[in-house]
Amino acid sequence: MAKYILRRFLFSFFTLIGATAIVFGLSRVVGDPRDLFAQEGGYGVTEETYEHLTKMLNLDKPIYMQYFIWLGKVVRGDLGRSLLGQKDVSDLIGEKVLNTLELTIFSWILSTIIGIPLGVLSAVKRGSFWDYAGRSIALIGQAAPPFVIAIIGILVFAVQLGWLPAGSGESHLLKGFIRGITKGDFSLIPAFFTGGWKHYVLPVGTLGLAASASYLRLTRSSMLEILDSEYIKLARAKGVSEKDVIWKHALKNALIPPLTLAALIFVGFLTGTIIVETVFVWPGLGLLATTAVSENDFTVMTGSVLLFAVFYTVVIFLSDLTYGLVDPRIRYS
Amino acid sequence: MTLSTKIGIDEPSFLEKKLPYYKSIKKFLSFFQKWPVIPVFFISILILLAVFADITGYDPELPALRDRTLPMFSEPVDPLTKDLTRHWLGADQFGRDTLTRIMHGARITLYVLFISAISGTIIGTSYGLIAGFFGGFIDDILMRILDLVYSIPFLLLALVAAIVFNPSLTVVIILLAFLAWPAFVRNVRAEILTLKERDYILYARVAGASKFRLMYKHLLPGVINTVIVIATLRIGQLILAEASLSFLGAGVPPPTPVWGALVAEGRDYLNSAWWVSIFPSLGIFLVVMSLNFLGDWFRDRFDPRLRQL
């Protein structure tokens, strides 16, 4: 087991290095970050400033040296300063990360709550209303890109009915909790219940619906497979009640594939948030990354990509570990 | 629970209990189950739209400001477009005909998909072929690279690349090909690993076939089924990715009508002109759904082993 963990760990490490190197390299291929400070055609910046900037950004060194310098700083917790706002990138990310995390967690819970029970239900009551309902949700979630669901949601609930706000919100619970502990200001948490929750409905619904589709499909097919297996037939033949067959015998085994999917879904959200945050102007990491990209602010860009990649590799690493724990065959393959 | 479920026979379905003339309806439906009628119907519509994109007479990129945000079925009023047909699906914020833009968008979508899917398929298949055929050290290296590619969040990479190289049709096609190829590698490699142990490969080797000949004449035909199935299953995702890219402004640049960009442009006018983004949204949804169905059908028919995909 130790060898397996070590191997997975080394692999995650190299993945991180590779992913950041690619993004770092790409961000330096075209476009001079110094031009951000200058007007059109280099007007407004003196030679000295230009040279100072070159020194500050290490642009006089070859690109691999720039990467290693950046990497060395990152290890010490310094992500650099944003080129446009001159703020510490770690501060910028710190402000946004809770917003994204809260959106992700809520959507994760929602998709699990919808996806798994409905998947079980549609497998158990095959051909019933629930089966058709579940399968239609799976169909829609698979074929409609998140932004289409978002646009239709906005059109119906924000524009036509006027029930929900169409955009801009922020994390209440996580942020309120942390602010409460560090500063003694708990006002954000009640604000969530008096009206803040409305901001969540559309973004969380959009992300959750798309993800619940894959849960649903997987749960349904694995449940059907289990219900068709010999030991379930034996249990039924012994006269075990239908309730016990489903809840005690079938469900436990049928849930293994969807639970392993859970980690992947969480990872999928991290990129899914890029679109949803852009549509709903949700001030999170995804919005930070897209604006950084369009403004060519490469310190923010590499910083947020690094964070996404870290999230990704950590989750994958953990899910690999649990995999190895649950199914010993994987360790030796 | 009735006895029929207990012993594993399907209960009569929800529909069966409710509908009169169930048998004749079922006969009719079974035809639909056997052949992918509906997906083929929608995809033919897509192709027809693309082929006859010029039939409405409107210019997809030329603004006609007096027509702006005209609702569906309205007559054009701008002097530029006065003699043309109605705006069947309305006009957008610059007075461009929504239907025409959707039709031209279908053309671009098909073009992008065709090139990126084919190049992705070729790259992925050759990659898997080489990894499986040579094995050992080369295989190890290639598979580690594949893992690395899988671990990069595509959308972020695409955004960076699109901004760095300036958004254009070529960049989008390259990005989509990049998204498409990894899906083929694992399955192709696994099949090659078993195929290359077969006797006929050994005989070909003894007969003096070169490595290249072995791979492309003797091994490739054995995996082509799998490749086709994976390709059809992946195309829907490529459309989604392309639409997401152009929605985020990293795809084909405006004023070219691409479906994702059409949705994005109409987003600010949902209050006054919902048709600008709803119809392209519907288009994306229907096409992706049809492609998914078609992929499933291909898989069940040609390669049921891939069910788990």
PDB file of C-alpha atoms in Angstrom, chain A residues 170-279:
ATOM      1  CA  GLU A 170     -21.563  35.805  -2.963  1.00  0.00           C
ATOM      2  CA  SER A 171     -20.851  33.153  -0.418  1.00  0.00           C
ATOM      3  CA  HIS A 172     -22.837  33.692   2.763  1.00  0.00           C
ATOM      4  CA  LEU A 173     -22.475  30.623   4.902  1.00  0.00           C
ATOM      5  CA  LEU A 174     -18.789  29.787   4.552  1.00  0.00           C
ATOM      6  CA  LYS A 175     -17.676  33.383   4.495  1.00  0.00           C
ATOM      7  CA  GLY A 176     -20.076  34.341   7.267  1.00  0.00           C
ATOM      8  CA  PHE A 177     -18.807  31.498   9.386  1.00  0.00           C
ATOM      9  CA  ILE A 178     -15.147  32.372   8.879  1.00  0.00           C
ATOM     10  CA  ARG A 179     -15.765  36.064   9.349  1.00  0.00           C
ATOM     11  CA  GLY A 180     -17.758  35.253  12.469  1.00  0.00           C
ATOM     12  CA  ILE A 181     -14.922  33.282  13.969  1.00  0.00           C
ATOM     13  CA  THR A 182     -12.148  35.678  13.033  1.00  0.00           C
ATOM     14  CA  LYS A 183     -13.921  39.022  13.437  1.00  0.00           C
ATOM     15  CA  GLY A 184     -16.978  38.225  15.526  1.00  0.00           C
ATOM     16  CA  ASP A 185     -19.291  39.411  12.752  1.00  0.00           C
ATOM     17  CA  PHE A 186     -21.970  36.822  12.106  1.00  0.00           C
ATOM     18  CA  SER A 187     -24.294  39.073  10.086  1.00  0.00           C
ATOM     19  CA  LEU A 188     -23.822  37.208   6.800  1.00  0.00           C
ATOM     20  CA  ILE A 189     -25.385  33.990   8.055  1.00  0.00           C
ATOM     21  CA  PRO A 190     -28.834  35.441   8.888  1.00  0.00           C
ATOM     22  CA  ALA A 191     -28.635  37.379   5.622  1.00  0.00           C
ATOM     23  CA  PHE A 192     -28.534  34.064   3.822  1.00  0.00           C
ATOM     24  CA  PHE A 193     -31.857  33.010   5.242  1.00  0.00           C
ATOM     25  CA  THR A 194     -33.608  36.331   4.752  1.00  0.00           C
ATOM     26  CA  GLY A 195     -32.924  36.619   1.055  1.00  0.00           C
ATOM     27  CA  GLY A 196     -29.337  35.714   0.228  1.00  0.00           C
ATOM     28  CA  TRP A 197     -30.390  32.202  -0.698  1.00  0.00           C
ATOM     29  CA  LYS A 198     -32.218  33.521  -3.731  1.00  0.00           C
ATOM     30  CA  HIS A 199     -28.898  34.271  -5.396  1.00  0.00           C
ATOM     31  CA  TYR A 200     -27.906  30.661  -5.077  1.00  0.00           C
ATOM     32  CA  VAL A 201     -30.908  29.020  -6.691  1.00  0.00           C
ATOM     33  CA  LEU A 202     -30.103  29.570 -10.360  1.00  0.00           C
ATOM     34  CA  PRO A 203     -26.316  28.955 -10.322  1.00  0.00           C
ATOM     35  CA  VAL A 204     -26.576  25.960  -8.026  1.00  0.00           C
ATOM     36  CA  GLY A 205     -29.523  24.589  -9.987  1.00  0.00           C
ATOM     37  CA  THR A 206     -27.637  24.950 -13.266  1.00  0.00           C
ATOM     38  CA  LEU A 207     -24.529  23.199 -12.038  1.00  0.00           C
ATOM     39  CA  GLY A 208     -26.476  20.595 -10.095  1.00  0.00           C
ATOM     40  CA  LEU A 209     -28.790  19.615 -12.928  1.00  0.00           C
ATOM     41  CA  ALA A 210     -25.922  18.968 -15.316  1.00  0.00           C
ATOM     42  CA  ALA A 211     -24.086  16.856 -12.757  1.00  0.00           C
ATOM     43  CA  SER A 212     -27.105  14.923 -11.516  1.00  0.00           C
ATOM     44  CA  ALA A 213     -27.565  13.599 -15.032  1.00  0.00           C
ATOM     45  CA  SER A 214     -24.362  11.592 -14.902  1.00  0.00           C
ATOM     46  CA  TYR A 215     -25.103  10.367 -11.368  1.00  0.00           C
ATOM     47  CA  LEU A 216     -28.539   9.292 -12.470  1.00  0.00           C
ATOM     48  CA  ARG A 217     -27.397   7.346 -15.486  1.00  0.00           C
ATOM     49  CA  LEU A 218     -24.699   5.557 -13.561  1.00  0.00           C
ATOM     50  CA  THR A 219     -26.854   4.763 -10.527  1.00  0.00           C
ATOM     51  CA  ARG A 220     -29.677   3.514 -12.696  1.00  0.00           C
ATOM     52  CA  SER A 221     -27.514   1.218 -14.776  1.00  0.00           C
ATOM     53  CA  SER A 222     -25.587  -0.187 -11.804  1.00  0.00           C
ATOM     54  CA  MET A 223     -28.793  -0.707  -9.817  1.00  0.00           C
ATOM     55  CA  LEU A 224     -30.407  -2.498 -12.763  1.00  0.00           C
ATOM     56  CA  GLU A 225     -27.373  -4.707 -13.109  1.00  0.00           C
ATOM     57  CA  ILE A 226     -27.389  -5.596  -9.417  1.00  0.00           C
ATOM     58  CA  LEU A 227     -31.148  -6.226  -9.356  1.00  0.00           C
ATOM     59  CA  ASP A 228     -30.640  -8.666 -12.179  1.00  0.00           C
ATOM     60  CA  SER A 229     -27.907 -10.598 -10.371  1.00  0.00           C
ATOM     61  CA  GLU A 230     -28.197 -14.062  -8.878  1.00  0.00           C
ATOM     62  CA  TYR A 231     -27.903 -13.148  -5.236  1.00  0.00           C
ATOM     63  CA  ILE A 232     -30.856 -10.776  -5.443  1.00  0.00           C
ATOM     64  CA  LYS A 233     -32.932 -13.517  -7.040  1.00  0.00           C
ATOM     65  CA  LEU A 234     -31.851 -15.822  -4.221  1.00  0.00           C
ATOM     66  CA  ALA A 235     -32.832 -13.250  -1.618  1.00  0.00           C
ATOM     67  CA  ARG A 236     -36.229 -12.901  -3.237  1.00  0.00           C
ATOM     68  CA  ALA A 237     -36.636 -16.643  -3.464  1.00  0.00           C
ATOM     69  CA  LYS A 238     -35.848 -16.949   0.240  1.00  0.00           C
ATOM     70  CA  GLY A 239     -38.740 -14.608   0.841  1.00  0.00           C
ATOM     71  CA  VAL A 240     -36.857 -11.512   1.954  1.00  0.00           C
ATOM     72  CA  SER A 241     -39.234  -8.583   1.817  1.00  0.00           C
ATOM     73  CA  GLU A 242     -38.959  -6.290  -1.189  1.00  0.00           C
ATOM     74  CA  LYS A 243     -37.950  -3.390   1.045  1.00  0.00           C
ATOM     75  CA  ASP A 244     -35.051  -5.339   2.495  1.00  0.00           C
ATOM     76  CA  VAL A 245     -33.971  -6.636  -0.903  1.00  0.00           C
ATOM     77  CA  ILE A 246     -33.633  -3.115  -2.230  1.00  0.00           C
ATOM     78  CA  TRP A 247     -32.334  -1.307   0.820  1.00  0.00           C
ATOM     79  CA  LYS A 248     -30.152  -3.974   2.406  1.00  0.00           C
ATOM     80  CA  HIS A 249     -29.017  -6.233  -0.400  1.00  0.00           C
ATOM     81  CA  ALA A 250     -28.995  -4.249  -3.608  1.00  0.00           C
ATOM     82  CA  LEU A 251     -28.334  -0.645  -2.682  1.00  0.00           C
ATOM     83  CA  LYS A 252     -25.012  -1.146  -0.924  1.00  0.00           C
ATOM     84  CA  ASN A 253     -23.412  -2.804  -3.899  1.00  0.00           C
ATOM     85  CA  ALA A 254     -25.089  -0.585  -6.435  1.00  0.00           C
ATOM     86  CA  LEU A 255     -23.735   2.561  -4.808  1.00  0.00           C
ATOM     87  CA  ILE A 256     -20.052   1.796  -5.343  1.00  0.00           C
ATOM     88  CA  PRO A 257     -19.815   3.164  -8.908  1.00  0.00           C
ATOM     89  CA  PRO A 258     -21.746   6.392  -8.195  1.00  0.00           C
ATOM     90  CA  LEU A 259     -19.669   7.061  -5.091  1.00  0.00           C
ATOM     91  CA  THR A 260     -16.473   6.800  -7.044  1.00  0.00           C
ATOM     92  CA  LEU A 261     -18.024   9.143  -9.554  1.00  0.00           C
ATOM     93  CA  ALA A 262     -18.592  11.671  -6.772  1.00  0.00           C
ATOM     94  CA  ALA A 263     -14.942  12.738  -6.758  1.00  0.00           C
ATOM     95  CA  LEU A 264     -14.924  13.159 -10.514  1.00  0.00           C
ATOM     96  CA  ILE A 265     -18.098  15.211 -10.367  1.00  0.00           C
ATOM     97  CA  PHE A 266     -16.544  17.491  -7.795  1.00  0.00           C
ATOM     98  CA  VAL A 267     -13.597  17.976 -10.105  1.00  0.00           C
ATOM     99  CA  GLY A 268     -15.909  18.579 -13.035  1.00  0.00           C
ATOM    100  CA  PHE A 269     -17.586  21.386 -11.128  1.00  0.00           C
ATOM    101  CA  LEU A 270     -14.336  23.247 -10.851  1.00  0.00           C
ATOM    102  CA  THR A 271     -14.332  23.801 -14.588  1.00  0.00           C
ATOM    103  CA  GLY A 272     -18.118  23.992 -14.733  1.00  0.00           C
ATOM    104  CA  THR A 273     -17.959  26.975 -12.420  1.00  0.00           C
ATOM    105  CA  ILE A 274     -16.035  28.927 -15.048  1.00  0.00           C
ATOM    106  CA  ILE A 275     -19.118  29.083 -17.247  1.00  0.00           C
ATOM    107  CA  VAL A 276     -21.687  29.409 -14.503  1.00  0.00           C
ATOM    108  CA  GLU A 277     -19.737  32.140 -12.739  1.00  0.00           C
ATOM    109  CA  THR A 278     -19.431  34.060 -15.983  1.00  0.00           C
ATOM    110  CA  VAL A 279     -23.154  33.828 -16.708  1.00  0.00           C
TER     111      VAL A 279
END
